[in-house]
CSV table of C-alpha atoms and ligand atoms in Angstrom, one decimal:
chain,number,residue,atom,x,y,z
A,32,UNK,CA,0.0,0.0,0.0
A,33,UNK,CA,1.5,3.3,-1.2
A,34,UNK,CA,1.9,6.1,1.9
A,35,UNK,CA,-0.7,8.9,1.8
A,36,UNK,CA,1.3,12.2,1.8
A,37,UNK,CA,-0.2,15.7,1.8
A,38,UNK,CA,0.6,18.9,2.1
A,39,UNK,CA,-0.9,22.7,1.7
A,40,UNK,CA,-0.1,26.2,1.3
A,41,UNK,CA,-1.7,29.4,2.1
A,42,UNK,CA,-2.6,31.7,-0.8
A,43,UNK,CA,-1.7,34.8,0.7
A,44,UNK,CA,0.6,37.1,-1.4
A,45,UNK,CA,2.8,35.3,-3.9
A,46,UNK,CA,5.0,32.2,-2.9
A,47,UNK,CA,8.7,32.1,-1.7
A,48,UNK,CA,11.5,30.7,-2.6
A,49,UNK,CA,11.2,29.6,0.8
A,50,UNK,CA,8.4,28.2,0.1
A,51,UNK,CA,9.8,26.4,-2.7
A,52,UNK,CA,12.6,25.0,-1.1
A,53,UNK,CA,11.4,24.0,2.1
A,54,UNK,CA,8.0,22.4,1.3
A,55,UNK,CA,6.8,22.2,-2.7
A,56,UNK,CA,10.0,20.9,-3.9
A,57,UNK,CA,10.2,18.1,-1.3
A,58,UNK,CA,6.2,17.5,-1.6
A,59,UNK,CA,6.8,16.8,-5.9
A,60,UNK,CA,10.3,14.6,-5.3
A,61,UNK,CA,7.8,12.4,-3.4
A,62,UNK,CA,4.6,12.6,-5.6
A,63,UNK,CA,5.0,9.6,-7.2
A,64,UNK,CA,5.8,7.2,-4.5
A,65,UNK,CA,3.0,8.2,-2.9
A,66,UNK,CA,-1.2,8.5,-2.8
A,67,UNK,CA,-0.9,12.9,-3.0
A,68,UNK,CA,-2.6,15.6,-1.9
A,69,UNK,CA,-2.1,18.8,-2.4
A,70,UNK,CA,-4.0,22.0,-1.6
A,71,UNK,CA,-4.6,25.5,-1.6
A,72,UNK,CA,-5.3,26.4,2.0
A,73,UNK,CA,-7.4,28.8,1.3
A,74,UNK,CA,-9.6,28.9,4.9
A,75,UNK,CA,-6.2,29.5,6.8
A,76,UNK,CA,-5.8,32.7,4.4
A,77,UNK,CA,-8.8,34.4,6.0
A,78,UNK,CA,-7.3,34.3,9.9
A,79,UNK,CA,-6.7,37.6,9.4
A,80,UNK,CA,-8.5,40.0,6.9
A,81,UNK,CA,-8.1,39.8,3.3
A,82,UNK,CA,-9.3,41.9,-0.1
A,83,UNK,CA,-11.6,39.2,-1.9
A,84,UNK,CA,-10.8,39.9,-5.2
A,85,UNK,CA,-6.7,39.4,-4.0
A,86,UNK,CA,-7.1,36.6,-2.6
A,87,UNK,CA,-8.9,35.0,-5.7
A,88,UNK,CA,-6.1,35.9,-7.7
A,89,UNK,CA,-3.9,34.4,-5.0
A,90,UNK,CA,-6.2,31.3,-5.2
A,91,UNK,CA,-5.9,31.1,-8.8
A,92,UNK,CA,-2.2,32.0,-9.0
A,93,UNK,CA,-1.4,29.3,-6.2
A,94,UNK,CA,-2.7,26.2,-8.3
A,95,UNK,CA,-0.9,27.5,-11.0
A,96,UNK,CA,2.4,27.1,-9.3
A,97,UNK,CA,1.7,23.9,-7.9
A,98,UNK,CA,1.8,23.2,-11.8
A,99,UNK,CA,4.9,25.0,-12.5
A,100,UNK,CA,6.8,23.7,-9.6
A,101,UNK,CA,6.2,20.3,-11.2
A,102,UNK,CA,2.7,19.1,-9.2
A,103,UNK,CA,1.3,16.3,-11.6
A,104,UNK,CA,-2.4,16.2,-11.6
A,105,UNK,CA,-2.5,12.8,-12.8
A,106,UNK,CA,-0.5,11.4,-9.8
A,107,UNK,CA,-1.5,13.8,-7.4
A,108,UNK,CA,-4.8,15.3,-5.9
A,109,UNK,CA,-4.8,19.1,-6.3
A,110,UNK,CA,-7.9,20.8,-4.6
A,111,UNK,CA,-9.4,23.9,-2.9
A,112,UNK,CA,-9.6,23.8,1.0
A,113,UNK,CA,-12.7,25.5,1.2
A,114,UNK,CA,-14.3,23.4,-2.1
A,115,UNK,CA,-13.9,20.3,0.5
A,116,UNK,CA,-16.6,21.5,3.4
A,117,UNK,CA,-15.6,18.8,5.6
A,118,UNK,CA,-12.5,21.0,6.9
A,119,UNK,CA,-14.4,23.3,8.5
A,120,UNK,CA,-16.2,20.3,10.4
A,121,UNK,CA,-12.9,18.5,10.9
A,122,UNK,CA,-11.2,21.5,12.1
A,123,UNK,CA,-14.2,22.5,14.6
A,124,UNK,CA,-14.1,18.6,16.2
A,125,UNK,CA,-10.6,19.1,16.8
A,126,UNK,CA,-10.6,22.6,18.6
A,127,UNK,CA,-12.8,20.5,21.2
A,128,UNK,CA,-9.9,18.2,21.5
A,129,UNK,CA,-7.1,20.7,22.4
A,130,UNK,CA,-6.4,22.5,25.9
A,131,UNK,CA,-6.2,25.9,25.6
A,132,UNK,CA,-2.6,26.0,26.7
A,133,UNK,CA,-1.6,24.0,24.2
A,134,UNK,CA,-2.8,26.7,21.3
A,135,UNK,CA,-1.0,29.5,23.5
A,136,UNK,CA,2.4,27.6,23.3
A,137,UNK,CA,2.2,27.4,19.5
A,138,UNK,CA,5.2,29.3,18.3
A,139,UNK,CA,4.0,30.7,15.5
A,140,UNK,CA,1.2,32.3,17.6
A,141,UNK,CA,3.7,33.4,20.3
A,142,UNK,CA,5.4,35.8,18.1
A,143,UNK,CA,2.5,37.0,16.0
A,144,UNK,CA,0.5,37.4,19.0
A,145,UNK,CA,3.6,39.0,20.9
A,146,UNK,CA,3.8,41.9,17.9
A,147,UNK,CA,0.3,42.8,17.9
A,148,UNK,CA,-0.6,42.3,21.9
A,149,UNK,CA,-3.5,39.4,22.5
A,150,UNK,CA,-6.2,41.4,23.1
A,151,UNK,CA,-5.4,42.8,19.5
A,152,UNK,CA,-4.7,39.3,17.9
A,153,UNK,CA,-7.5,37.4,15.6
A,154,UNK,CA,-8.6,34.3,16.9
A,155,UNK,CA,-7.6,32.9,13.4
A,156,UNK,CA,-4.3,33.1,14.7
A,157,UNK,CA,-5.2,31.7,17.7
A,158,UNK,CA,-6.9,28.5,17.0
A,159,UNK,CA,-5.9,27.7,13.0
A,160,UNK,CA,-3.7,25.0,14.0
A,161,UNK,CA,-6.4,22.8,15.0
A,162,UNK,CA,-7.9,23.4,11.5
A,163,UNK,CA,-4.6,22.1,10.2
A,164,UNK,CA,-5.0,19.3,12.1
A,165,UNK,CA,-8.3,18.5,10.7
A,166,UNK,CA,-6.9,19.4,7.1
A,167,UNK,CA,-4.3,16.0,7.8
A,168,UNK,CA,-6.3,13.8,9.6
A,169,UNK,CA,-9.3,13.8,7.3
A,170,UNK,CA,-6.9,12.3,4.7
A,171,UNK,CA,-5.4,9.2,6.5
A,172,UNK,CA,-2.3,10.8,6.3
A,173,UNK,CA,1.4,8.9,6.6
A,174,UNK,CA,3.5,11.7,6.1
A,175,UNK,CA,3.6,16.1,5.8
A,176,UNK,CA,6.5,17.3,4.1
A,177,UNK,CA,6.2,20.8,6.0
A,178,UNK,CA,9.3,23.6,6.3
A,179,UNK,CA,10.4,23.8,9.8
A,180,UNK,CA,7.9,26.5,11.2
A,181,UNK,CA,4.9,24.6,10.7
A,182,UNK,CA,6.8,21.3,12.4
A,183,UNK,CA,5.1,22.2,15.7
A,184,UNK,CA,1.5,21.9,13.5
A,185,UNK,CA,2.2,18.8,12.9
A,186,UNK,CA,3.3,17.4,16.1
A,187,UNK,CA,0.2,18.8,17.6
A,188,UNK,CA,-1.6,16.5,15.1
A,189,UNK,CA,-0.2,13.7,16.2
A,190,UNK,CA,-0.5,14.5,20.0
A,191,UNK,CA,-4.2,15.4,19.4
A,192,UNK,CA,-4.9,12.0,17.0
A,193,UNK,CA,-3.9,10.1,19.8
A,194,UNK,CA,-5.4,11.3,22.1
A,195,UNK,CA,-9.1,11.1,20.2
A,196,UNK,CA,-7.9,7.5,19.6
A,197,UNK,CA,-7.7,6.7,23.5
A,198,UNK,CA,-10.7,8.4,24.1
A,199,UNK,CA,-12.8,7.0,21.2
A,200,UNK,CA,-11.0,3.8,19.8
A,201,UNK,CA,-9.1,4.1,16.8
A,202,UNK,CA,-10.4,6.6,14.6
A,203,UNK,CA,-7.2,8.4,12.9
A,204,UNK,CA,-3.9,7.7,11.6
A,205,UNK,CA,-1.0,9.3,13.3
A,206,UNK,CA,0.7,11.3,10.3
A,207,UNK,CA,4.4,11.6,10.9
A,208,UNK,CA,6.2,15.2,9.4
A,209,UNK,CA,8.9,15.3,6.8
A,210,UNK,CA,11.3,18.0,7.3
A,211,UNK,CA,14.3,17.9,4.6
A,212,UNK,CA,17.6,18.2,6.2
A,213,UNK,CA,18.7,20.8,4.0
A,214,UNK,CA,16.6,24.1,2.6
A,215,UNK,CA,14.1,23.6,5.8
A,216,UNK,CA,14.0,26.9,7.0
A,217,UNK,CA,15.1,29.3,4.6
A,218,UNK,CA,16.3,32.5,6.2
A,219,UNK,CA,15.8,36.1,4.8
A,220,UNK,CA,18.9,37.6,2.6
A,221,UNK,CA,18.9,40.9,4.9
A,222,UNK,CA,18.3,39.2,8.1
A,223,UNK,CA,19.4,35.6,8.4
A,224,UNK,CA,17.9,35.9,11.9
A,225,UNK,CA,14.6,35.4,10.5
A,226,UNK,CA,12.8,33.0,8.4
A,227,UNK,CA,12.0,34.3,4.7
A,228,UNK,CA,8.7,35.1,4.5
A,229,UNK,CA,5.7,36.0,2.0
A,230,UNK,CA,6.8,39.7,3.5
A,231,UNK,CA,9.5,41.0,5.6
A,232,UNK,CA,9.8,44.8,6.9
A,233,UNK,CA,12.6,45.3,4.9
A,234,UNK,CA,10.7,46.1,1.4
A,235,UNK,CA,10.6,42.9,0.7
A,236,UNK,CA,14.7,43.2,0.2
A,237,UNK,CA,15.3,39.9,1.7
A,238,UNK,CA,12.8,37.8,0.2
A,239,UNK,CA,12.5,36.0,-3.2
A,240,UNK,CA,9.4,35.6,-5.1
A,241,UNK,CA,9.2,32.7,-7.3
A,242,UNK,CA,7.8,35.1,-10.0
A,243,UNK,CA,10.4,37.8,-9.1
A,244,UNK,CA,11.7,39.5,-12.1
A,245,UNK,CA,15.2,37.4,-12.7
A,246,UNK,CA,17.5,40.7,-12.4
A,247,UNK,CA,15.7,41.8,-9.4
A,248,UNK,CA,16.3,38.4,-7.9
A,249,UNK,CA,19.9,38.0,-8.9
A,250,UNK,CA,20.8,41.8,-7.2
A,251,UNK,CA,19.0,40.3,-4.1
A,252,UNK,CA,21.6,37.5,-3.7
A,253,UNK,CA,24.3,39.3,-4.9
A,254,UNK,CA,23.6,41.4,-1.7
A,255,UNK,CA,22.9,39.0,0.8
A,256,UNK,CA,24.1,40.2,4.0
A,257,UNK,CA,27.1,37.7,4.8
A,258,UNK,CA,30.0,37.9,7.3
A,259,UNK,CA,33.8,39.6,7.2
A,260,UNK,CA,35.0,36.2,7.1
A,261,UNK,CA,35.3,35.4,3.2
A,262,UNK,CA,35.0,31.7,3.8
A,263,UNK,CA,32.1,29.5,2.4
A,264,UNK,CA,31.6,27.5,5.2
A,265,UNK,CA,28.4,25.8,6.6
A,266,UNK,CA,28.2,27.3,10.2
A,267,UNK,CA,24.8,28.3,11.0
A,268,UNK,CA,26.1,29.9,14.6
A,269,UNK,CA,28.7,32.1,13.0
A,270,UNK,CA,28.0,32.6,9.6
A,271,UNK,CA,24.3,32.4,9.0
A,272,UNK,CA,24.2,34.5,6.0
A,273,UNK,CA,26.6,32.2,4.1
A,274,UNK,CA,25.3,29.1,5.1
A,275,UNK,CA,21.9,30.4,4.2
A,276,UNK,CA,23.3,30.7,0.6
A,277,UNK,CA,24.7,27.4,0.8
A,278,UNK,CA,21.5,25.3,1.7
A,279,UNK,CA,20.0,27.2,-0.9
A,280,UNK,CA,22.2,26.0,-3.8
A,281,UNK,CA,22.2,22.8,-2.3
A,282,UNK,CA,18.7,22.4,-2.3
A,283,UNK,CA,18.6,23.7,-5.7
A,284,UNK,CA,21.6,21.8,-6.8
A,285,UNK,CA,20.9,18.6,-5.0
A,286,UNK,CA,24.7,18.9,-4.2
A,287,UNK,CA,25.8,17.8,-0.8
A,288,UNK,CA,26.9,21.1,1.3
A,289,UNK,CA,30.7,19.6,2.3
A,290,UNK,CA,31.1,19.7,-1.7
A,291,UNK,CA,30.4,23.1,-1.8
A,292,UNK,CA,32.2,24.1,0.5
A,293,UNK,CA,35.4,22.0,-1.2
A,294,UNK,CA,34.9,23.7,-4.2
A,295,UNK,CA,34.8,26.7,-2.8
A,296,UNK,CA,38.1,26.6,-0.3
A,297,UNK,CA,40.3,29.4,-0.9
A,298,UNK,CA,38.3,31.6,-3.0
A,299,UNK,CA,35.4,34.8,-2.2
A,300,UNK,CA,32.0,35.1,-1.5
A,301,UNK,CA,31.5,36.9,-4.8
A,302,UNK,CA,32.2,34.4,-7.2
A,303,UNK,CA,30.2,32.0,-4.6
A,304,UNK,CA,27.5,34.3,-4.8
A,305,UNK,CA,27.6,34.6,-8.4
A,306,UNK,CA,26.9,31.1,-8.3
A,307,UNK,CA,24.2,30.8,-6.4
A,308,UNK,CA,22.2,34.2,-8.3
A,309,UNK,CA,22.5,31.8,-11.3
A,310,UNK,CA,21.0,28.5,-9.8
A,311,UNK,CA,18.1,30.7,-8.4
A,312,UNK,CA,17.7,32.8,-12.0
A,313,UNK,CA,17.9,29.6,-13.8
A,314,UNK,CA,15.3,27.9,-11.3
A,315,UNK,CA,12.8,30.9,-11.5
A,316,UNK,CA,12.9,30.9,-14.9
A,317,UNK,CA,12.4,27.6,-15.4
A,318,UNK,CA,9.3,27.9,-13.0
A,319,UNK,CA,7.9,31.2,-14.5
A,320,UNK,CA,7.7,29.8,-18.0
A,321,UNK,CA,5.4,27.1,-16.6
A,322,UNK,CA,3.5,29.2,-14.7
A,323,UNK,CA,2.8,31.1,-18.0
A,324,UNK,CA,1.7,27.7,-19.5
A,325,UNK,CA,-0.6,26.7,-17.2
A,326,UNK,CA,-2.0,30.0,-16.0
A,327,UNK,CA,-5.1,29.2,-17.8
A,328,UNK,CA,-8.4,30.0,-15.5
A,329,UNK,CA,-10.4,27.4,-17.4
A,330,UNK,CA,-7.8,24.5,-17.2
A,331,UNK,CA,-7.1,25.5,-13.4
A,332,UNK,CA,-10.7,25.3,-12.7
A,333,UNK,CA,-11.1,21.7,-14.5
A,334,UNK,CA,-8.1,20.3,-12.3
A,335,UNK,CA,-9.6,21.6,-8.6
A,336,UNK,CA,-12.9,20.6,-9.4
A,337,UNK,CA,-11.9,17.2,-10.4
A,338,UNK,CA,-9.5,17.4,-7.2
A,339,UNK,CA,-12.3,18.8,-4.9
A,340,UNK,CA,-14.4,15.5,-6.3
A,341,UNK,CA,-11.8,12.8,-5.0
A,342,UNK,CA,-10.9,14.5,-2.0
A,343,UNK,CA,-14.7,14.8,-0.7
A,344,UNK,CA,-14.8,11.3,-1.1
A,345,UNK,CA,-12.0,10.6,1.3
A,346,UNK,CA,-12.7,13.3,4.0
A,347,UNK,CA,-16.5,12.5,4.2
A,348,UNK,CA,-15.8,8.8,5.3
A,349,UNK,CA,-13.1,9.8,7.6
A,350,UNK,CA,-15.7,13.0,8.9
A,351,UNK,CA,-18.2,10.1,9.3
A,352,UNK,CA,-16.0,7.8,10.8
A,353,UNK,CA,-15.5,10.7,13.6
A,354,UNK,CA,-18.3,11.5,14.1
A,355,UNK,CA,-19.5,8.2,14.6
A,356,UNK,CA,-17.6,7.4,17.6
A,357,UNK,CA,-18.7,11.0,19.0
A,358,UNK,CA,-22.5,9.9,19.3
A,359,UNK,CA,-23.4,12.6,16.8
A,360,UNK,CA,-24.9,10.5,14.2
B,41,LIG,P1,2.7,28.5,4.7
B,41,LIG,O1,1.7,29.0,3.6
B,41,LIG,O2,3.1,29.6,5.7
B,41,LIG,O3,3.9,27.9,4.1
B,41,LIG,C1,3.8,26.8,3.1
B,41,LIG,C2,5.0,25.9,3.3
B,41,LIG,O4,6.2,26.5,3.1
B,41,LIG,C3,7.1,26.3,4.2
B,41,LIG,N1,7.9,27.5,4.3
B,41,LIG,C4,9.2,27.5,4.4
B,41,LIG,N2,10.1,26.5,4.4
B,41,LIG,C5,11.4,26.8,4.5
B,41,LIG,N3,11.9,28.0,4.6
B,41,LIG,C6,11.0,29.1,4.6
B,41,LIG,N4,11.5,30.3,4.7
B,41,LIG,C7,9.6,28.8,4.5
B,41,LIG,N5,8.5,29.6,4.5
B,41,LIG,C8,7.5,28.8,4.4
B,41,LIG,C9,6.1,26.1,5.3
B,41,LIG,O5,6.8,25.4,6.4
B,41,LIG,C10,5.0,25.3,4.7
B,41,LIG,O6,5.4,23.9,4.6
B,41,LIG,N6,-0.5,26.3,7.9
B,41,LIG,C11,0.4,26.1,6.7
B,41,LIG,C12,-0.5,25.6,5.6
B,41,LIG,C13,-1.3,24.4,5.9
B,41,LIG,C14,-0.8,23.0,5.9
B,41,LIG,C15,-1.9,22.2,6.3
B,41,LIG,C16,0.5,22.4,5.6
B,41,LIG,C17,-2.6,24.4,6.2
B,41,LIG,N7,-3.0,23.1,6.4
B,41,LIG,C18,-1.8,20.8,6.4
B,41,LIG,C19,0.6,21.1,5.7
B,41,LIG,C20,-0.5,20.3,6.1
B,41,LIG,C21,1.0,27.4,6.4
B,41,LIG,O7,0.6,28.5,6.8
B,41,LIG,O8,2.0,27.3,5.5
């Protein structure tokens, strides 16, 4: 029996290299192996406010680079959370399984909620992990190839699967999360304190859109912030610029970091750079002329419907099954 792997991004704003790197890429490598799911997480992009008409396009620009980033619709399931209602069921059964304490340790909620106070934070924010974990569990799902920040999610999964299992019999499967050793977190150019994200306070100077404009990408890289050491050396403590660099062409490259940094002993950070602005320019524009291919509304449309279709199918037995074993019907 082939493994039942899933995996989901929210269509806020365009997507990362980031995201790229640490979850899409990992999530197609594996596509064939495995039963796939993948899906526009569309429900987790309104925890906070959004302009409908923007996040349509985000929708719509989202499945599009699934496609370009090498999603097969004839291996893999590509749907629309909020085309599936069982989520919203899923993900309301298992807020009733979690103790408030364990949403407030969430890291991810910590900081946001940290930034804006928690009187002032939405309760999106607050309780969209346990939405998450309905989003997995509704699928039977083995493994969640997930970047390093949403590792926590996952966990909680498990932790709250098991714990409906001892209080109702086996209902779900316990998913396990697949972080990548390299490219899982990737950090942001101007800041390699913080993760890369879909925006950053710095004008955006330390992020890379997978649609960027190639030039624009390759100035980015080119100036990085780095170290006064001029070695390319993986050492996340001390140089965590440069090694950011390096598990991105590694992760691009599929070359093993201690060869990079071989074939790089002796010599600068510019000609190091230089090589990695090419690997990204070459990758973007290998994914922006498939994005251009497939961004057709109509074709788009055909695959999530059809995707919407099989994935009902699944979550409504695994919805039932649940709520069986609740007493609700
Ligand atoms: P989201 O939209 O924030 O990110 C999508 C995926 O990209 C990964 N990622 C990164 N990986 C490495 N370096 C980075 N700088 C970086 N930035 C983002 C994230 O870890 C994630 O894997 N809640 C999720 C979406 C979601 C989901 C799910 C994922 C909803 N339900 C069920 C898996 C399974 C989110 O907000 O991801």
């Amino acid at each position: 029996m082939k493994k039942v792997m899933l995996t989901g991004v929210r269509p806020s704003g365009n997507l990362t290299l980031g995201n790229y790197l640490g979850a899409i890429k990992n999530f197609v490598d594996k596509q064939k192996q495995c039963k796939s799911y993948i899906f526009i997480a569309d429900l987790h992009a309104i925890t906070s406010p959004k302009d409908p008409q923007k996040l349509k396009e985000s929708v719509q620009n989202c499945i599009a680079m699934y496609l370009a980033c090498g999603v097969d619709p004839n291996k893999t399931i590509v749907f629309k959370q909020s085309d599936v209602l069982e989520h919203g069921t899923m993900g309301f059964i298992m807020t009733f399984q979690t103790k408030f304490g364990e949403l407030n340790r969430m890291t991810q909620f910590k900081c946001k909620s940290q930034v804006a106070g928690k009187q002032g934070v939405d309760t999106g924010l607050f309780v969209y992990p346990t939405l998450m974990v309905g989003d997995i569990l509704l699928y039977n799902t083995n493994v969640v190839p997930v970047g390093k920040d949403q590792q926590q999610h996952v966990e909680l999964t498990r932790d709250l699967a098991e714990r409906f299992n001892k209080r109702y019999g086996n209902t779900f499967v316990l998913p396990d999360v697949y972080i990548a050793p390299v490219g899982n977190k990737i950090l942001n150019l101007q800041n390699p304190l913080e993760k890369m994200n879909k925006s950053d306070s710095g004008d955006n100077k330390g992020t890379i859109f997978l649609m960027e404009d190639l030039n624009s990408a390759r100035k980015k890289i080119m100036s990085a912030k780095t170290d006064s050491l001029n070695k390319v050396k993986f050492d996340e403590e001390n140089q965590p610029g440069i090694s950011n660099l390096i598990s991105i062409l590694a992760k691009i490259t599929d070359e093993a970091i201690q060869s990079i940094e071989k074939r790089y002993e002796g010599k600068g950070y510019g000609e190091f750079k230089k090589e990695v602005a090419d690997k990204v320019c070459e990758l973007l524009n290998k994914i922006q002329t498939n994005f251009n291919k497939f961004n057709d509304p109509d074709i788009l449309d055909g695959i999530v419907k059809d995707g919407a279709k099989k994935a009902t199918k699944t979550a409504k037995q695994t919805l039932q099954k649940s709520m069986r074993v609740l007493g609700l019907c």
